[in-house]
Amino acid sequence: MIDLTPIGIIHSPFTGHGQAPRQGRSSNEKMKIEIYPEYQQGIGTMSGISHIWVLYWMDRADRNTLFAKRPEWTEKKPVFTTRSPSRPNPIALSIGKIEDISDGIITVTGLEALDNSLVIDIKPYVVEIDCIFDALNPFEKKE
Amino acid sequence: MIDLTPIGIIHSPFTGHGQAPRQGRSSNEKMKIEIYPEYQQGIGTMSGISHIWVLYWMDRADRNTLFAKRPEWTEKKPVFTTRSPSRPNPIALSIGKIEDISDGIITVTGLEALDNSLVIDIKPYVVEIDCIFDALNPFEKKE
């Protein structure tokens, strides 16, 4: 058994599934990531960092499924070949663009999180680690 | 409290901290990601997917630290501004290049995982979601 300890909470304008965009990168909505006081020393000033990975817990997702389906797909797909929130361990992997940081609150754009989602981890985005320019596009090709 | 359920385990040639590269992208070592039988339906054939995000648990990391230090840094840094394994929730975010898939085992290169690390999630890598070409390089600038 692996136990996670939330380090913060996300304040988002999206309160229900229908409201959040499928991918936050198309969103200019600002969200506030409130880091709990006991973890605030771990964020510092974020100097030199423009984008962060925000790993958060999608508590409203279905953990008991191995398949996902989008309306435009003709059939369901194995869940680990999709970016569906519903999966055995619903950890979101989203990139936030830092707009502001003060008093332990990081304001970002680019997330699709629902309100009150718990934050698990924050990591700086690093192009040379995180960009695979020539990766295949899995959503271009039909199975 | 958030509980994770491992979906598999990594078989790696790296058995101790000193052996693993700091970043797997520089590694051509093959690793085997063994998906547990009850989750194998969720991976399918991985058709059309060249790279995957592998989220795994770094059980040998120190969870009780808010600062990290590399030998070449003159001082320690707030942990959420670094990619250090040691952090409150030590979830690794690594990209694996798929070399082979058969019998529930995904063989990949590009990971820096230690042997017997537990797998939490697998997601397809998608350039248009995951590449931020113009992100600042946080490790270029001294704080």
CSV table of C-alpha atoms in Angstrom, one decimal:
chain,number,residue,atom,x,y,z
A,1,MET,CA,0.0,0.0,0.0
A,2,ILE,CA,1.3,3.4,-0.9
A,3,ASP,CA,-0.1,6.5,0.9
A,4,LEU,CA,0.1,10.0,-0.5
A,5,THR,CA,0.1,13.1,1.6
A,6,PRO,CA,-1.5,16.1,-0.1
A,7,ILE,CA,0.8,19.1,-0.2
A,8,GLY,CA,-1.9,21.6,-1.2
A,9,ILE,CA,-5.3,22.2,-2.8
A,10,ILE,CA,-6.4,23.7,-6.1
A,11,HIS,CA,-9.0,26.5,-6.2
A,12,SER,CA,-10.6,26.3,-9.7
A,13,PRO,CA,-13.6,27.9,-11.4
A,14,PHE,CA,-14.5,24.4,-12.7
A,15,THR,CA,-16.8,22.7,-10.2
A,16,GLY,CA,-18.1,19.8,-12.3
A,17,HIS,CA,-16.9,17.5,-15.1
A,18,GLY,CA,-18.9,19.2,-17.8
A,19,GLN,CA,-17.1,22.6,-17.1
A,20,ALA,CA,-13.5,21.6,-17.3
A,21,PRO,CA,-11.8,21.6,-20.7
A,22,ARG,CA,-10.5,18.2,-21.9
A,23,GLN,CA,-7.0,19.6,-21.9
A,24,GLY,CA,-6.0,22.6,-19.8
A,25,ARG,CA,-3.6,23.8,-22.4
A,26,SER,CA,-6.4,25.4,-24.3
A,27,SER,CA,-7.5,27.2,-21.1
A,28,ASN,CA,-6.7,30.7,-20.0
A,29,GLU,CA,-8.6,30.3,-16.8
A,30,LYS,CA,-6.5,31.2,-13.7
A,31,MET,CA,-6.4,28.7,-10.9
A,32,LYS,CA,-4.8,29.1,-7.5
A,33,ILE,CA,-2.7,26.4,-6.1
A,34,GLU,CA,-2.7,26.8,-2.3
A,35,ILE,CA,0.4,25.1,-0.8
A,36,TYR,CA,-0.2,24.0,2.8
A,37,PRO,CA,1.9,26.0,5.3
A,38,GLU,CA,4.0,23.0,6.3
A,39,TYR,CA,5.2,22.6,2.6
A,40,GLN,CA,5.6,26.2,1.6
A,41,GLN,CA,9.4,26.2,2.2
A,42,GLY,CA,9.6,23.6,-0.6
A,43,ILE,CA,8.4,26.0,-3.3
A,44,GLY,CA,10.6,29.0,-2.6
A,45,THR,CA,10.3,31.8,-5.2
A,46,MET,CA,10.2,29.6,-8.3
A,47,SER,CA,12.8,31.9,-9.7
A,48,GLY,CA,13.7,31.0,-13.3
A,49,ILE,CA,10.8,28.6,-13.7
A,50,SER,CA,8.0,29.4,-16.2
A,51,HIS,CA,6.1,26.2,-16.2
A,52,ILE,CA,5.5,23.5,-13.6
A,53,TRP,CA,4.1,19.9,-13.6
A,54,VAL,CA,1.2,19.8,-11.3
A,55,LEU,CA,0.4,16.2,-10.1
A,56,TYR,CA,-3.0,16.2,-8.5
A,57,TRP,CA,-5.6,13.7,-7.4
A,58,MET,CA,-8.7,13.4,-9.5
A,59,ASP,CA,-11.0,12.3,-6.7
A,60,ARG,CA,-14.1,12.4,-8.9
A,61,ALA,CA,-12.7,9.9,-11.4
A,62,ASP,CA,-13.7,6.2,-11.7
A,63,ARG,CA,-10.9,4.0,-10.4
A,64,ASN,CA,-12.6,0.8,-11.4
A,65,THR,CA,-12.2,0.8,-15.1
A,66,LEU,CA,-9.6,-0.5,-17.6
A,67,PHE,CA,-11.3,1.1,-20.6
A,68,ALA,CA,-12.1,4.6,-21.7
A,69,LYS,CA,-14.3,6.1,-24.4
A,70,ARG,CA,-14.6,9.5,-25.9
A,71,PRO,CA,-17.8,10.5,-27.7
A,72,GLU,CA,-15.9,10.7,-31.0
A,73,TRP,CA,-14.3,7.3,-30.7
A,74,THR,CA,-16.1,4.4,-32.3
A,75,GLU,CA,-15.0,2.1,-29.5
A,76,LYS,CA,-13.5,2.0,-26.1
A,77,LYS,CA,-9.8,1.9,-25.7
A,78,PRO,CA,-7.5,0.4,-23.1
A,79,VAL,CA,-7.2,3.0,-20.4
A,80,PHE,CA,-3.4,3.2,-20.2
A,81,THR,CA,-3.4,4.2,-23.9
A,82,THR,CA,-5.6,7.2,-23.2
A,83,ARG,CA,-5.3,10.3,-21.0
A,84,SER,CA,-8.7,9.7,-19.5
A,85,PRO,CA,-9.1,10.9,-15.8
A,86,SER,CA,-10.7,7.6,-15.0
A,87,ARG,CA,-8.0,5.0,-14.3
A,88,PRO,CA,-6.9,2.8,-11.4
A,89,ASN,CA,-4.7,5.6,-9.9
A,90,PRO,CA,-6.3,8.9,-11.1
A,91,ILE,CA,-3.2,11.1,-10.9
A,92,ALA,CA,-3.5,14.1,-13.2
A,93,LEU,CA,-0.3,15.2,-15.1
A,94,SER,CA,-0.9,18.8,-16.1
A,95,ILE,CA,1.3,21.7,-17.0
A,96,GLY,CA,0.7,25.0,-15.3
A,97,LYS,CA,2.1,28.3,-16.6
A,98,ILE,CA,3.1,30.4,-13.6
A,99,GLU,CA,1.3,33.7,-13.5
A,100,ASP,CA,2.1,34.8,-10.0
A,101,ILE,CA,3.4,33.4,-6.7
A,102,SER,CA,2.8,34.9,-3.3
A,103,ASP,CA,2.0,33.9,0.3
A,104,GLY,CA,2.2,30.2,-0.6
A,105,ILE,CA,-0.2,30.5,-3.5
A,106,ILE,CA,0.9,29.7,-7.0
A,107,THR,CA,-1.4,31.2,-9.6
A,108,VAL,CA,-1.3,29.3,-12.9
A,109,THR,CA,-3.1,29.0,-16.3
A,110,GLY,CA,-3.3,25.9,-18.4
A,111,LEU,CA,-4.8,23.4,-15.9
A,112,GLU,CA,-8.1,21.6,-16.3
A,113,ALA,CA,-8.4,20.7,-12.6
A,114,LEU,CA,-11.8,20.6,-10.8
A,115,ASP,CA,-12.2,22.8,-7.7
A,116,ASN,CA,-10.8,21.4,-4.4
A,117,SER,CA,-8.5,18.8,-6.1
A,118,LEU,CA,-5.7,17.8,-3.8
A,119,VAL,CA,-2.1,18.5,-5.0
A,120,ILE,CA,0.4,15.6,-4.7
A,121,ASP,CA,3.5,17.0,-6.2
A,122,ILE,CA,5.0,20.0,-8.1
A,123,LYS,CA,8.0,19.6,-10.4
A,124,PRO,CA,9.7,22.2,-12.7
A,125,TYR,CA,9.1,21.7,-16.4
A,126,VAL,CA,12.4,21.1,-18.2
A,127,VAL,CA,12.3,21.0,-22.0
A,128,GLU,CA,15.4,18.8,-22.3
A,129,ILE,CA,13.8,16.2,-20.0
A,130,ASP,CA,10.1,16.5,-20.9
A,131,CYS,CA,9.9,17.2,-24.6
A,132,ILE,CA,10.1,14.3,-27.0
A,133,PHE,CA,9.8,16.2,-30.2
A,134,ASP,CA,9.5,13.1,-32.5
A,135,ALA,CA,7.1,11.0,-30.4
A,136,LEU,CA,4.2,9.5,-32.4
A,137,ASN,CA,0.8,11.1,-32.0
A,138,PRO,CA,-1.2,8.2,-30.5
A,139,PHE,CA,-4.5,10.0,-31.2
A,140,GLU,CA,-3.8,10.4,-34.9
A,141,LYS,CA,-3.9,6.7,-35.8
A,142,LYS,CA,-7.0,4.5,-35.4
A,143,GLU,CA,-6.4,1.2,-33.8
B,1,MET,CA,-5.5,10.0,2.9
B,2,ILE,CA,-5.0,8.8,-0.7
B,3,ASP,CA,-4.1,5.2,-1.3
B,4,LEU,CA,-2.4,4.0,-4.5
B,5,THR,CA,-2.7,0.6,-5.9
B,6,PRO,CA,0.4,-0.6,-7.9
B,7,ILE,CA,-0.5,-1.8,-11.4
B,8,GLY,CA,2.9,-3.4,-12.0
B,9,ILE,CA,6.6,-3.6,-11.2
B,10,ILE,CA,9.8,-2.5,-13.0
B,11,HIS,CA,12.6,-4.9,-13.6
B,12,SER,CA,15.7,-2.7,-13.9
B,13,PRO,CA,19.5,-3.4,-14.1
B,14,PHE,CA,19.9,-0.5,-11.5
B,15,THR,CA,19.8,-1.9,-8.0
B,16,GLY,CA,21.2,1.1,-6.1
B,17,HIS,CA,21.2,4.9,-6.2
B,18,GLY,CA,24.7,5.2,-7.4
B,19,GLN,CA,24.0,3.1,-10.5
B,20,ALA,CA,21.0,4.9,-12.0
B,21,PRO,CA,21.6,7.8,-14.3
B,22,ARG,CA,20.3,11.1,-13.0
B,23,GLN,CA,18.0,11.4,-16.0
B,24,GLY,CA,17.0,8.3,-17.9
B,25,ARG,CA,16.9,10.0,-21.2
B,26,SER,CA,20.6,9.6,-21.5
B,27,SER,CA,20.2,5.8,-20.9
B,28,ASN,CA,19.9,3.0,-23.4
B,29,GLU,CA,19.4,0.4,-20.8
B,30,LYS,CA,16.4,-1.7,-21.4
B,31,MET,CA,13.9,-2.2,-18.5
B,32,LYS,CA,10.9,-4.5,-18.3
B,33,ILE,CA,7.6,-3.1,-17.0
B,34,GLU,CA,5.6,-6.0,-15.8
B,35,ILE,CA,2.0,-5.2,-15.7
B,36,TYR,CA,0.1,-7.3,-13.1
B,37,PRO,CA,-2.4,-9.7,-14.7
B,38,GLU,CA,-5.5,-7.9,-13.4
B,39,TYR,CA,-4.4,-4.7,-15.2
B,40,GLN,CA,-3.2,-6.1,-18.5
B,41,GLN,CA,-6.4,-5.4,-20.3
B,42,GLY,CA,-5.7,-1.7,-19.7
B,43,ILE,CA,-2.5,-1.7,-21.9
B,44,GLY,CA,-3.8,-3.4,-25.0
B,45,THR,CA,-1.3,-3.4,-27.9
B,46,MET,CA,-0.1,0.2,-27.5
B,47,SER,CA,-0.6,0.5,-31.2
B,48,GLY,CA,0.5,4.0,-32.5
B,49,ILE,CA,2.3,4.9,-29.3
B,50,SER,CA,6.0,5.4,-29.3
B,51,HIS,CA,6.6,6.9,-25.9
B,52,ILE,CA,4.8,6.5,-22.5
B,53,TRP,CA,4.8,8.4,-19.3
B,54,VAL,CA,5.7,6.0,-16.5
B,55,LEU,CA,4.7,7.1,-13.1
B,56,TYR,CA,6.4,4.9,-10.5
B,57,TRP,CA,7.0,5.0,-6.8
B,58,MET,CA,10.5,5.9,-5.6
B,59,ASP,CA,10.4,3.8,-2.4
B,60,ARG,CA,14.0,4.5,-1.6
B,61,ALA,CA,13.6,8.3,-1.6
B,62,ASP,CA,13.5,10.5,1.5
B,63,ARG,CA,10.0,11.8,2.0
B,64,ASN,CA,10.9,14.0,4.9
B,65,THR,CA,12.7,16.8,3.2
B,66,LEU,CA,11.8,20.2,1.6
B,67,PHE,CA,15.2,20.9,0.2
B,68,ALA,CA,17.5,19.1,-2.3
B,69,LYS,CA,21.1,19.6,-3.2
B,70,ARG,CA,23.2,18.3,-6.1
B,71,PRO,CA,27.0,18.1,-5.7
B,72,GLU,CA,27.4,20.9,-8.3
B,73,TRP,CA,25.1,23.3,-6.6
B,74,THR,CA,26.5,25.7,-4.1
B,75,GLU,CA,23.4,25.6,-2.0
B,76,LYS,CA,20.3,23.5,-1.4
B,77,LYS,CA,17.1,24.4,-3.3
B,78,PRO,CA,13.4,24.2,-2.4
B,79,VAL,CA,12.5,20.6,-3.4
B,80,PHE,CA,9.5,21.5,-5.6
B,81,THR,CA,11.9,23.6,-7.8
B,82,THR,CA,14.0,20.5,-8.4
B,83,ARG,CA,13.6,17.0,-10.0
B,84,SER,CA,15.1,15.3,-7.0
B,85,PRO,CA,13.6,11.9,-6.1
B,86,SER,CA,13.5,12.9,-2.5
B,87,ARG,CA,10.2,14.8,-1.9
B,88,PRO,CA,7.1,14.4,0.2
B,89,ASN,CA,5.4,12.2,-2.5
B,90,PRO,CA,8.2,10.5,-4.4
B,91,ILE,CA,6.4,9.8,-7.7
B,92,ALA,CA,8.7,9.6,-10.6
B,93,LEU,CA,7.7,11.1,-13.9
B,94,SER,CA,9.7,9.4,-16.6
B,95,ILE,CA,9.4,8.9,-20.3
B,96,GLY,CA,9.9,5.4,-21.7
B,97,LYS,CA,10.5,4.6,-25.3
B,98,ILE,CA,8.6,1.4,-26.2
B,99,GLU,CA,10.9,-1.2,-27.6
B,100,ASP,CA,8.6,-4.2,-27.3
B,101,ILE,CA,5.4,-5.4,-25.8
B,102,SER,CA,4.3,-8.9,-25.1
B,103,ASP,CA,2.6,-11.0,-22.5
B,104,GLY,CA,1.9,-8.0,-20.3
B,105,ILE,CA,5.5,-6.8,-20.3
B,106,ILE,CA,6.4,-3.5,-21.8
B,107,THR,CA,10.1,-3.2,-22.6
B,108,VAL,CA,11.4,0.3,-22.6
B,109,THR,CA,14.5,2.4,-22.8
B,110,GLY,CA,14.9,5.9,-21.2
B,111,LEU,CA,14.0,5.2,-17.6
B,112,GLU,CA,16.3,5.7,-14.6
B,113,ALA,CA,14.1,3.5,-12.3
B,114,LEU,CA,15.7,1.3,-9.6
B,115,ASP,CA,14.9,-2.4,-9.7
B,116,ASN,CA,11.5,-3.4,-8.2
B,117,SER,CA,10.0,0.0,-8.3
B,118,LEU,CA,6.2,-0.2,-8.3
B,119,VAL,CA,4.3,1.3,-11.2
B,120,ILE,CA,1.4,3.6,-10.4
B,121,ASP,CA,0.2,4.7,-13.9
B,122,ILE,CA,1.1,4.7,-17.6
B,123,LYS,CA,-0.1,7.4,-20.0
B,124,PRO,CA,0.6,7.9,-23.7
B,125,TYR,CA,3.1,10.7,-24.4
B,126,VAL,CA,1.4,13.3,-26.6
B,127,VAL,CA,3.6,16.1,-28.1
B,128,GLU,CA,0.7,18.6,-28.3
B,129,ILE,CA,-0.1,18.1,-24.6
B,130,ASP,CA,3.3,17.5,-23.1
B,131,CYS,CA,5.8,19.7,-25.0
B,132,ILE,CA,6.1,23.3,-24.0
B,133,PHE,CA,8.8,24.3,-26.5
B,134,ASP,CA,9.4,27.8,-25.0
B,135,ALA,CA,9.5,26.9,-21.3
B,136,LEU,CA,12.4,28.5,-19.4
B,137,ASN,CA,15.2,26.2,-18.4
B,138,PRO,CA,15.1,26.4,-14.6
B,139,PHE,CA,18.6,24.8,-14.3
B,140,GLU,CA,20.3,27.4,-16.5
B,141,LYS,CA,19.8,30.3,-14.1
B,142,LYS,CA,21.2,30.5,-10.7
B,143,GLU,CA,18.9,31.6,-7.9
